[in-house]
Every structure is written in C-alpha cells, then in structure tokens.
mmCIF file with all atom_site columns, C-alpha atoms in Angstrom:
data_model
loop_
_atom_site.group_PDB
_atom_site.id
_atom_site.type_symbol
_atom_site.label_atom_id
_atom_site.label_alt_id
_atom_site.label_comp_id
_atom_site.label_asym_id
_atom_site.label_entity_id
_atom_site.label_seq_id
_atom_site.pdbx_PDB_ins_code
_atom_site.Cartn_x
_atom_site.Cartn_y
_atom_site.Cartn_z
_atom_site.occupancy
_atom_site.B_iso_or_equiv
_atom_site.pdbx_formal_charge
_atom_site.auth_seq_id
_atom_site.auth_comp_id
_atom_site.auth_asym_id
_atom_site.auth_atom_id
_atom_site.pdbx_PDB_model_num
ATOM 1   C CA . MET A 1 1   ? -0.006  -0.018 0.011  1.00 42.00 ? 1166 MET A CA 1
ATOM 2   C CA . ARG A 1 2   ? 1.404   3.318  -0.989 1.00 40.00 ? 1167 ARG A CA 1
ATOM 3   C CA . ARG A 1 3   ? 1.151   6.253  1.348  1.00 43.00 ? 1168 ARG A CA 1
ATOM 4   C CA . HIS A 1 4   ? 0.777   9.838  0.279  1.00 44.00 ? 1169 HIS A CA 1
ATOM 5   C CA . LYS A 1 5   ? 3.624   11.918 1.343  1.00 53.00 ? 1170 LYS A CA 1
ATOM 6   C CA . LYS A 1 6   ? 2.678   14.844 3.549  1.00 61.00 ? 1171 LYS A CA 1
ATOM 7   C CA . SER A 1 7   ? 3.424   18.285 2.597  1.00 71.00 ? 1172 SER A CA 1
ATOM 8   C CA . LYS A 1 8   ? 5.738   20.110 4.997  1.00 61.00 ? 1173 LYS A CA 1
ATOM 9   C CA . ALA A 1 9   ? 2.799   22.345 5.908  1.00 62.00 ? 1174 ALA A CA 1
ATOM 10  C CA . GLN A 1 10  ? 1.119   19.238 7.396  1.00 74.00 ? 1175 GLN A CA 1
ATOM 11  C CA . ASP A 1 11  ? 4.229   17.671 8.896  1.00 79.00 ? 1176 ASP A CA 1
ATOM 12  C CA . SER A 1 12  ? 4.423   18.254 12.640 1.00 84.00 ? 1177 SER A CA 1
ATOM 13  C CA . ALA A 1 13  ? 8.231   17.359 12.650 1.00 83.00 ? 1178 ALA A CA 1
ATOM 14  C CA . PHE A 1 14  ? 8.834   20.290 10.248 1.00 81.00 ? 1179 PHE A CA 1
ATOM 15  C CA . PHE A 1 15  ? 6.640   22.581 12.514 1.00 84.00 ? 1180 PHE A CA 1
ATOM 16  C CA . TRP A 1 16  ? 8.771   21.724 15.557 1.00 83.00 ? 1181 TRP A CA 1
ATOM 17  C CA . SER A 1 17  ? 12.116  21.847 13.697 1.00 74.00 ? 1182 SER A CA 1
ATOM 18  C CA . PRO A 1 18  ? 11.876  25.597 12.709 1.00 56.00 ? 1183 PRO A CA 1
ATOM 19  C CA . LEU A 1 19  ? 11.674  26.466 16.240 1.00 69.00 ? 1184 LEU A CA 1
ATOM 20  C CA . ARG A 1 20  ? 15.194  27.169 15.365 1.00 78.00 ? 1185 ARG A CA 1
ATOM 21  C CA . PHE A 1 21  ? 13.537  30.406 14.432 1.00 85.00 ? 1186 PHE A CA 1
ATOM 22  C CA . LEU A 1 22  ? 13.476  31.248 18.141 1.00 86.00 ? 1187 LEU A CA 1
ATOM 23  C CA . GLU A 1 23  ? 16.954  30.054 18.915 1.00 86.00 ? 1188 GLU A CA 1
ATOM 24  C CA . HIS A 1 24  ? 18.904  31.271 15.810 1.00 86.00 ? 1189 HIS A CA 1
ATOM 25  C CA . GLU A 1 25  ? 16.841  33.421 13.396 1.00 86.00 ? 1190 GLU A CA 1
ATOM 26  C CA . LEU A 1 26  ? 15.614  35.896 15.835 1.00 88.00 ? 1191 LEU A CA 1
ATOM 27  C CA . PRO A 1 27  ? 18.739  36.582 17.977 1.00 89.00 ? 1192 PRO A CA 1
ATOM 28  C CA . ALA A 1 28  ? 21.420  36.073 15.283 1.00 88.00 ? 1193 ALA A CA 1
ATOM 29  C CA . ILE A 1 29  ? 19.842  37.139 11.889 1.00 87.00 ? 1194 ILE A CA 1
ATOM 30  C CA . ARG A 1 30  ? 17.127  39.648 12.989 1.00 86.00 ? 1195 ARG A CA 1
ATOM 31  C CA . LYS A 1 31  ? 19.160  40.985 15.953 1.00 91.00 ? 1196 LYS A CA 1
ATOM 32  C CA . LYS A 1 32  ? 16.335  40.637 18.467 1.00 90.00 ? 1197 LYS A CA 1
ATOM 33  C CA . SER A 1 33  ? 17.075  40.827 22.162 1.00 92.00 ? 1198 SER A CA 1
ATOM 34  C CA . GLN A 1 34  ? 16.814  37.814 24.567 1.00 92.00 ? 1199 GLN A CA 1
ATOM 35  C CA . ASN A 1 35  ? 13.754  39.609 26.013 1.00 93.00 ? 1200 ASN A CA 1
ATOM 36  C CA . THR A 1 36  ? 12.126  39.679 22.676 1.00 91.00 ? 1201 THR A CA 1
ATOM 37  C CA . VAL A 1 37  ? 12.969  36.040 22.055 1.00 90.00 ? 1202 VAL A CA 1
ATOM 38  C CA . ALA A 1 38  ? 11.406  35.142 25.436 1.00 92.00 ? 1203 ALA A CA 1
ATOM 39  C CA . SER A 1 39  ? 8.314   37.149 24.519 1.00 91.00 ? 1204 SER A CA 1
ATOM 40  C CA . TYR A 1 40  ? 7.983   35.393 21.172 1.00 90.00 ? 1205 TYR A CA 1
ATOM 41  C CA . ARG A 1 41  ? 8.518   32.028 22.901 1.00 91.00 ? 1206 ARG A CA 1
ATOM 42  C CA . THR A 1 42  ? 5.704   32.774 25.473 1.00 93.00 ? 1207 THR A CA 1
ATOM 43  C CA . SER A 1 43  ? 3.363   33.969 22.655 1.00 93.00 ? 1208 SER A CA 1
ATOM 44  C CA . LEU A 1 44  ? 3.932   30.899 20.585 1.00 92.00 ? 1209 LEU A CA 1
ATOM 45  C CA . ASN A 1 45  ? 3.374   28.685 23.577 1.00 93.00 ? 1210 ASN A CA 1
ATOM 46  C CA . ILE A 1 46  ? 0.047   30.471 24.266 1.00 95.00 ? 1211 ILE A CA 1
ATOM 47  C CA . CYS A 1 47  ? -1.061  29.880 20.580 1.00 95.00 ? 1212 CYS A CA 1
ATOM 48  C CA . ILE A 1 48  ? -0.009  26.252 20.839 1.00 95.00 ? 1213 ILE A CA 1
ATOM 49  C CA . ASP A 1 49  ? -1.880  25.808 24.086 1.00 96.00 ? 1214 ASP A CA 1
ATOM 50  C CA . TYR A 1 50  ? -5.024  27.346 22.436 1.00 97.00 ? 1215 TYR A CA 1
ATOM 51  C CA . LEU A 1 51  ? -4.824  24.877 19.619 1.00 97.00 ? 1216 LEU A CA 1
ATOM 52  C CA . GLU A 1 52  ? -4.431  22.086 21.962 1.00 97.00 ? 1217 GLU A CA 1
ATOM 53  C CA . ASP A 1 53  ? -6.967  23.051 24.504 1.00 97.00 ? 1218 ASP A CA 1
ATOM 54  C CA . MET A 1 54  ? -9.620  24.759 22.451 1.00 97.00 ? 1219 MET A CA 1
ATOM 55  C CA . LYS A 1 55  ? -9.289  23.131 18.976 1.00 97.00 ? 1220 LYS A CA 1
ATOM 56  C CA . GLY A 1 56  ? -8.438  19.714 20.216 1.00 96.00 ? 1221 GLY A CA 1
ATOM 57  C CA . HIS A 1 57  ? -5.055  19.225 18.430 1.00 95.00 ? 1222 HIS A CA 1
ATOM 58  C CA . ARG A 1 58  ? -2.515  17.109 19.986 1.00 93.00 ? 1223 ARG A CA 1
ATOM 59  C CA . ARG A 1 59  ? 0.540   19.258 20.761 1.00 92.00 ? 1224 ARG A CA 1
ATOM 60  C CA . GLU A 1 60  ? 2.994   16.880 19.148 1.00 90.00 ? 1225 GLU A CA 1
ATOM 61  C CA . ARG A 1 61  ? 0.967   16.820 15.913 1.00 92.00 ? 1226 ARG A CA 1
ATOM 62  C CA . ILE A 1 62  ? 0.497   20.496 15.437 1.00 92.00 ? 1227 ILE A CA 1
ATOM 63  C CA . CYS A 1 63  ? 1.769   21.688 12.107 1.00 91.00 ? 1228 CYS A CA 1
ATOM 64  C CA . PHE A 1 64  ? 1.947   24.863 10.003 1.00 90.00 ? 1229 PHE A CA 1
ATOM 65  C CA . GLN A 1 65  ? -1.431  23.892 8.446  1.00 90.00 ? 1230 GLN A CA 1
ATOM 66  C CA . ASP A 1 66  ? -3.004  24.438 11.881 1.00 93.00 ? 1231 ASP A CA 1
ATOM 67  C CA . LEU A 1 67  ? -1.959  28.070 11.677 1.00 92.00 ? 1232 LEU A CA 1
ATOM 68  C CA . ASN A 1 68  ? -4.591  28.741 9.168  1.00 91.00 ? 1233 ASN A CA 1
ATOM 69  C CA . LYS A 1 69  ? -6.768  31.934 8.815  1.00 90.00 ? 1234 LYS A CA 1
ATOM 70  C CA . GLU A 1 70  ? -9.799  30.339 10.485 1.00 93.00 ? 1235 GLU A CA 1
ATOM 71  C CA . ASN A 1 71  ? -7.877  29.145 13.567 1.00 94.00 ? 1236 ASN A CA 1
ATOM 72  C CA . LEU A 1 72  ? -5.970  32.407 13.851 1.00 93.00 ? 1237 LEU A CA 1
ATOM 73  C CA . LYS A 1 73  ? -9.203  34.451 13.692 1.00 93.00 ? 1238 LYS A CA 1
ATOM 74  C CA . ASP A 1 74  ? -10.670 32.063 16.475 1.00 95.00 ? 1239 ASP A CA 1
ATOM 75  C CA . TYR A 1 75  ? -7.550  32.642 18.337 1.00 95.00 ? 1240 TYR A CA 1
ATOM 76  C CA . LEU A 1 76  ? -8.034  36.364 18.362 1.00 93.00 ? 1241 LEU A CA 1
ATOM 77  C CA . VAL A 1 77  ? -11.670 36.014 19.332 1.00 94.00 ? 1242 VAL A CA 1
ATOM 78  C CA . TRP A 1 78  ? -10.670 33.704 22.252 1.00 96.00 ? 1243 TRP A CA 1
ATOM 79  C CA . MET A 1 79  ? -8.115  36.019 23.540 1.00 95.00 ? 1244 MET A CA 1
ATOM 80  C CA . GLY A 1 80  ? -10.592 39.002 23.552 1.00 94.00 ? 1245 GLY A CA 1
ATOM 81  C CA . GLN A 1 81  ? -13.881 37.417 24.467 1.00 95.00 ? 1246 GLN A CA 1
ATOM 82  C CA . ILE A 1 82  ? -12.972 34.386 26.473 1.00 95.00 ? 1247 ILE A CA 1
ATOM 83  C CA . ARG A 1 83  ? -9.733  35.362 28.111 1.00 96.00 ? 1248 ARG A CA 1
ATOM 84  C CA . GLU A 1 84  ? -10.860 39.068 28.125 1.00 96.00 ? 1249 GLU A CA 1
ATOM 85  C CA . TRP A 1 85  ? -7.237  40.290 27.409 1.00 95.00 ? 1250 TRP A CA 1
ATOM 86  C CA . SER A 1 86  ? -6.909  43.891 26.522 1.00 94.00 ? 1251 SER A CA 1
ATOM 87  C CA . PRO A 1 87  ? -6.873  44.798 22.962 1.00 91.00 ? 1252 PRO A CA 1
ATOM 88  C CA . LYS A 1 88  ? -3.173  45.589 23.205 1.00 91.00 ? 1253 LYS A CA 1
ATOM 89  C CA . THR A 1 89  ? -2.328  42.196 24.463 1.00 91.00 ? 1254 THR A CA 1
ATOM 90  C CA . CYS A 1 90  ? -4.650  40.627 21.779 1.00 89.00 ? 1255 CYS A CA 1
ATOM 91  C CA . ASN A 1 91  ? -2.586  42.413 19.148 1.00 86.00 ? 1256 ASN A CA 1
ATOM 92  C CA . LEU A 1 92  ? 0.712   41.702 20.693 1.00 86.00 ? 1257 LEU A CA 1
ATOM 93  C CA . ARG A 1 93  ? 0.279   37.885 21.293 1.00 88.00 ? 1258 ARG A CA 1
ATOM 94  C CA . PRO A 1 94  ? -0.188  36.952 17.634 1.00 85.00 ? 1259 PRO A CA 1
ATOM 95  C CA . THR A 1 95  ? 2.722   39.038 16.377 1.00 83.00 ? 1260 THR A CA 1
ATOM 96  C CA . VAL A 1 96  ? 5.035   35.919 16.586 1.00 86.00 ? 1261 VAL A CA 1
ATOM 97  C CA . ILE A 1 97  ? 2.869   33.955 14.111 1.00 89.00 ? 1262 ILE A CA 1
ATOM 98  C CA . SER A 1 98  ? 3.480   36.191 11.061 1.00 87.00 ? 1263 SER A CA 1
ATOM 99  C CA . PRO A 1 99  ? 7.340   36.181 11.287 1.00 88.00 ? 1264 PRO A CA 1
ATOM 100 C CA . LEU A 1 100 ? 7.285   32.463 12.070 1.00 89.00 ? 1265 LEU A CA 1
ATOM 101 C CA . LEU A 1 101 ? 5.151   31.713 9.009  1.00 89.00 ? 1266 LEU A CA 1
ATOM 102 C CA . SER A 1 102 ? 7.351   34.133 6.942  1.00 89.00 ? 1267 SER A CA 1
ATOM 103 C CA . TYR A 1 103 ? 10.545  32.285 8.033  1.00 88.00 ? 1268 TYR A CA 1
ATOM 104 C CA . ALA A 1 104 ? 8.839   28.770 7.467  1.00 87.00 ? 1269 ALA A CA 1
ATOM 105 C CA . SER A 1 105 ? 7.575   29.836 3.967  1.00 88.00 ? 1270 SER A CA 1
ATOM 106 C CA . GLU A 1 106 ? 11.122  30.698 2.987  1.00 87.00 ? 1271 GLU A CA 1
ATOM 107 C CA . GLU A 1 107 ? 12.194  27.276 3.980  1.00 84.00 ? 1272 GLU A CA 1
ATOM 108 C CA . CYS A 1 108 ? 9.197   25.555 2.264  1.00 84.00 ? 1273 CYS A CA 1
ATOM 109 C CA . MET A 1 109 ? 6.906   26.769 -0.366 1.00 86.00 ? 1274 MET A CA 1
ATOM 110 C CA . ASP A 1 110 ? 4.058   24.684 1.065  1.00 86.00 ? 1275 ASP A CA 1
ATOM 111 C CA . ILE A 1 111 ? 3.625   27.137 3.724  1.00 88.00 ? 1276 ILE A CA 1
ATOM 112 C CA . THR A 1 112 ? 3.521   30.301 1.558  1.00 88.00 ? 1277 THR A CA 1
ATOM 113 C CA . PRO A 1 113 ? -0.385  30.065 1.030  1.00 88.00 ? 1278 PRO A CA 1
ATOM 114 C CA . GLY A 1 114 ? -0.905  30.002 4.865  1.00 85.00 ? 1279 GLY A CA 1
ATOM 115 C CA . PHE A 1 115 ? 1.498   32.966 5.407  1.00 87.00 ? 1280 PHE A CA 1
ATOM 116 C CA . VAL A 1 116 ? -0.238  34.997 2.760  1.00 89.00 ? 1281 VAL A CA 1
ATOM 117 C CA . SER A 1 117 ? -3.585  34.094 4.071  1.00 85.00 ? 1282 SER A CA 1
ATOM 118 C CA . SER A 1 118 ? -2.508  35.066 7.557  1.00 84.00 ? 1283 SER A CA 1
ATOM 119 C CA . LYS A 1 119 ? -1.501  38.479 6.370  1.00 83.00 ? 1284 LYS A CA 1
ATOM 120 C CA . THR A 1 120 ? -5.175  39.237 5.471  1.00 81.00 ? 1285 THR A CA 1
ATOM 121 C CA . ILE A 1 121 ? -6.232  39.267 9.250  1.00 82.00 ? 1286 ILE A CA 1
ATOM 122 C CA . SER A 1 122 ? -6.734  42.957 9.726  1.00 69.00 ? 1287 SER A CA 1
ATOM 123 C CA . THR A 1 123 ? -5.727  43.288 13.359 1.00 61.00 ? 1288 THR A CA 1
ATOM 124 C CA . TRP A 1 124 ? -2.087  42.044 12.620 1.00 50.00 ? 1289 TRP A CA 1
#
C-alpha cells in the first residue's frame, strides 16, 4: 500500500524543527534581544496551548497547516472574548505568528499560502 507523502505544511516534525527560528533566526539574523525572543516563545506557547486546549489538536501533531486563517481568527476572538485580554495584548500575542510563517515559507513553499492568508487578518 502506497502512502501519500505529507506536505511540509502538514508535517508536525517540520513545524517543531523551525523552532530554530526562536534560537537562531531571531537573535542572530534579526538581531532581536533575549527579552524579545522570550516574549516570542511565550506568545507561541500560548497559541499552541490554544490549539491544543480549544481546537483539540494534539501538541506533538501541531503543524503549520493548523496556523490557518480560521484558527488564527478564532484565536483572536478567544483572547478578546474568552480570556478578556486587553486589545493591546490581543494584538501583541499573535505578532510571533506572522514572522514564524514568513520564516517557514522561506524554507518551504508549501507554507506560503498559509503565510499569505494570515497576512489578510486585519488586526495584525
């Protein structure tokens, strides 16, 4: 039986491997401070927790495809209406997603449509 090969957008191993984004890309290439890297890590973990707790995704199986426009919009609503975070926090927390998707789309064309789609979310 022949199995279809997953695209990298659907591959959870590929999702977790670019966390090199936090360890290398942000501090070495983009010259971000360790405080900024820590803030990005916290924001990304909150988004992953949301996908796990609210969307039912298993953490170890989360992939770039899960960072789709619908999930990201729902994430914004969850932060504002369920968590009742301030508008400033609701706009700050997702700021890690766009650069992460940009970085990943540079590594793999499969992710480019998700990155472009995420750019159309107006509050980002």
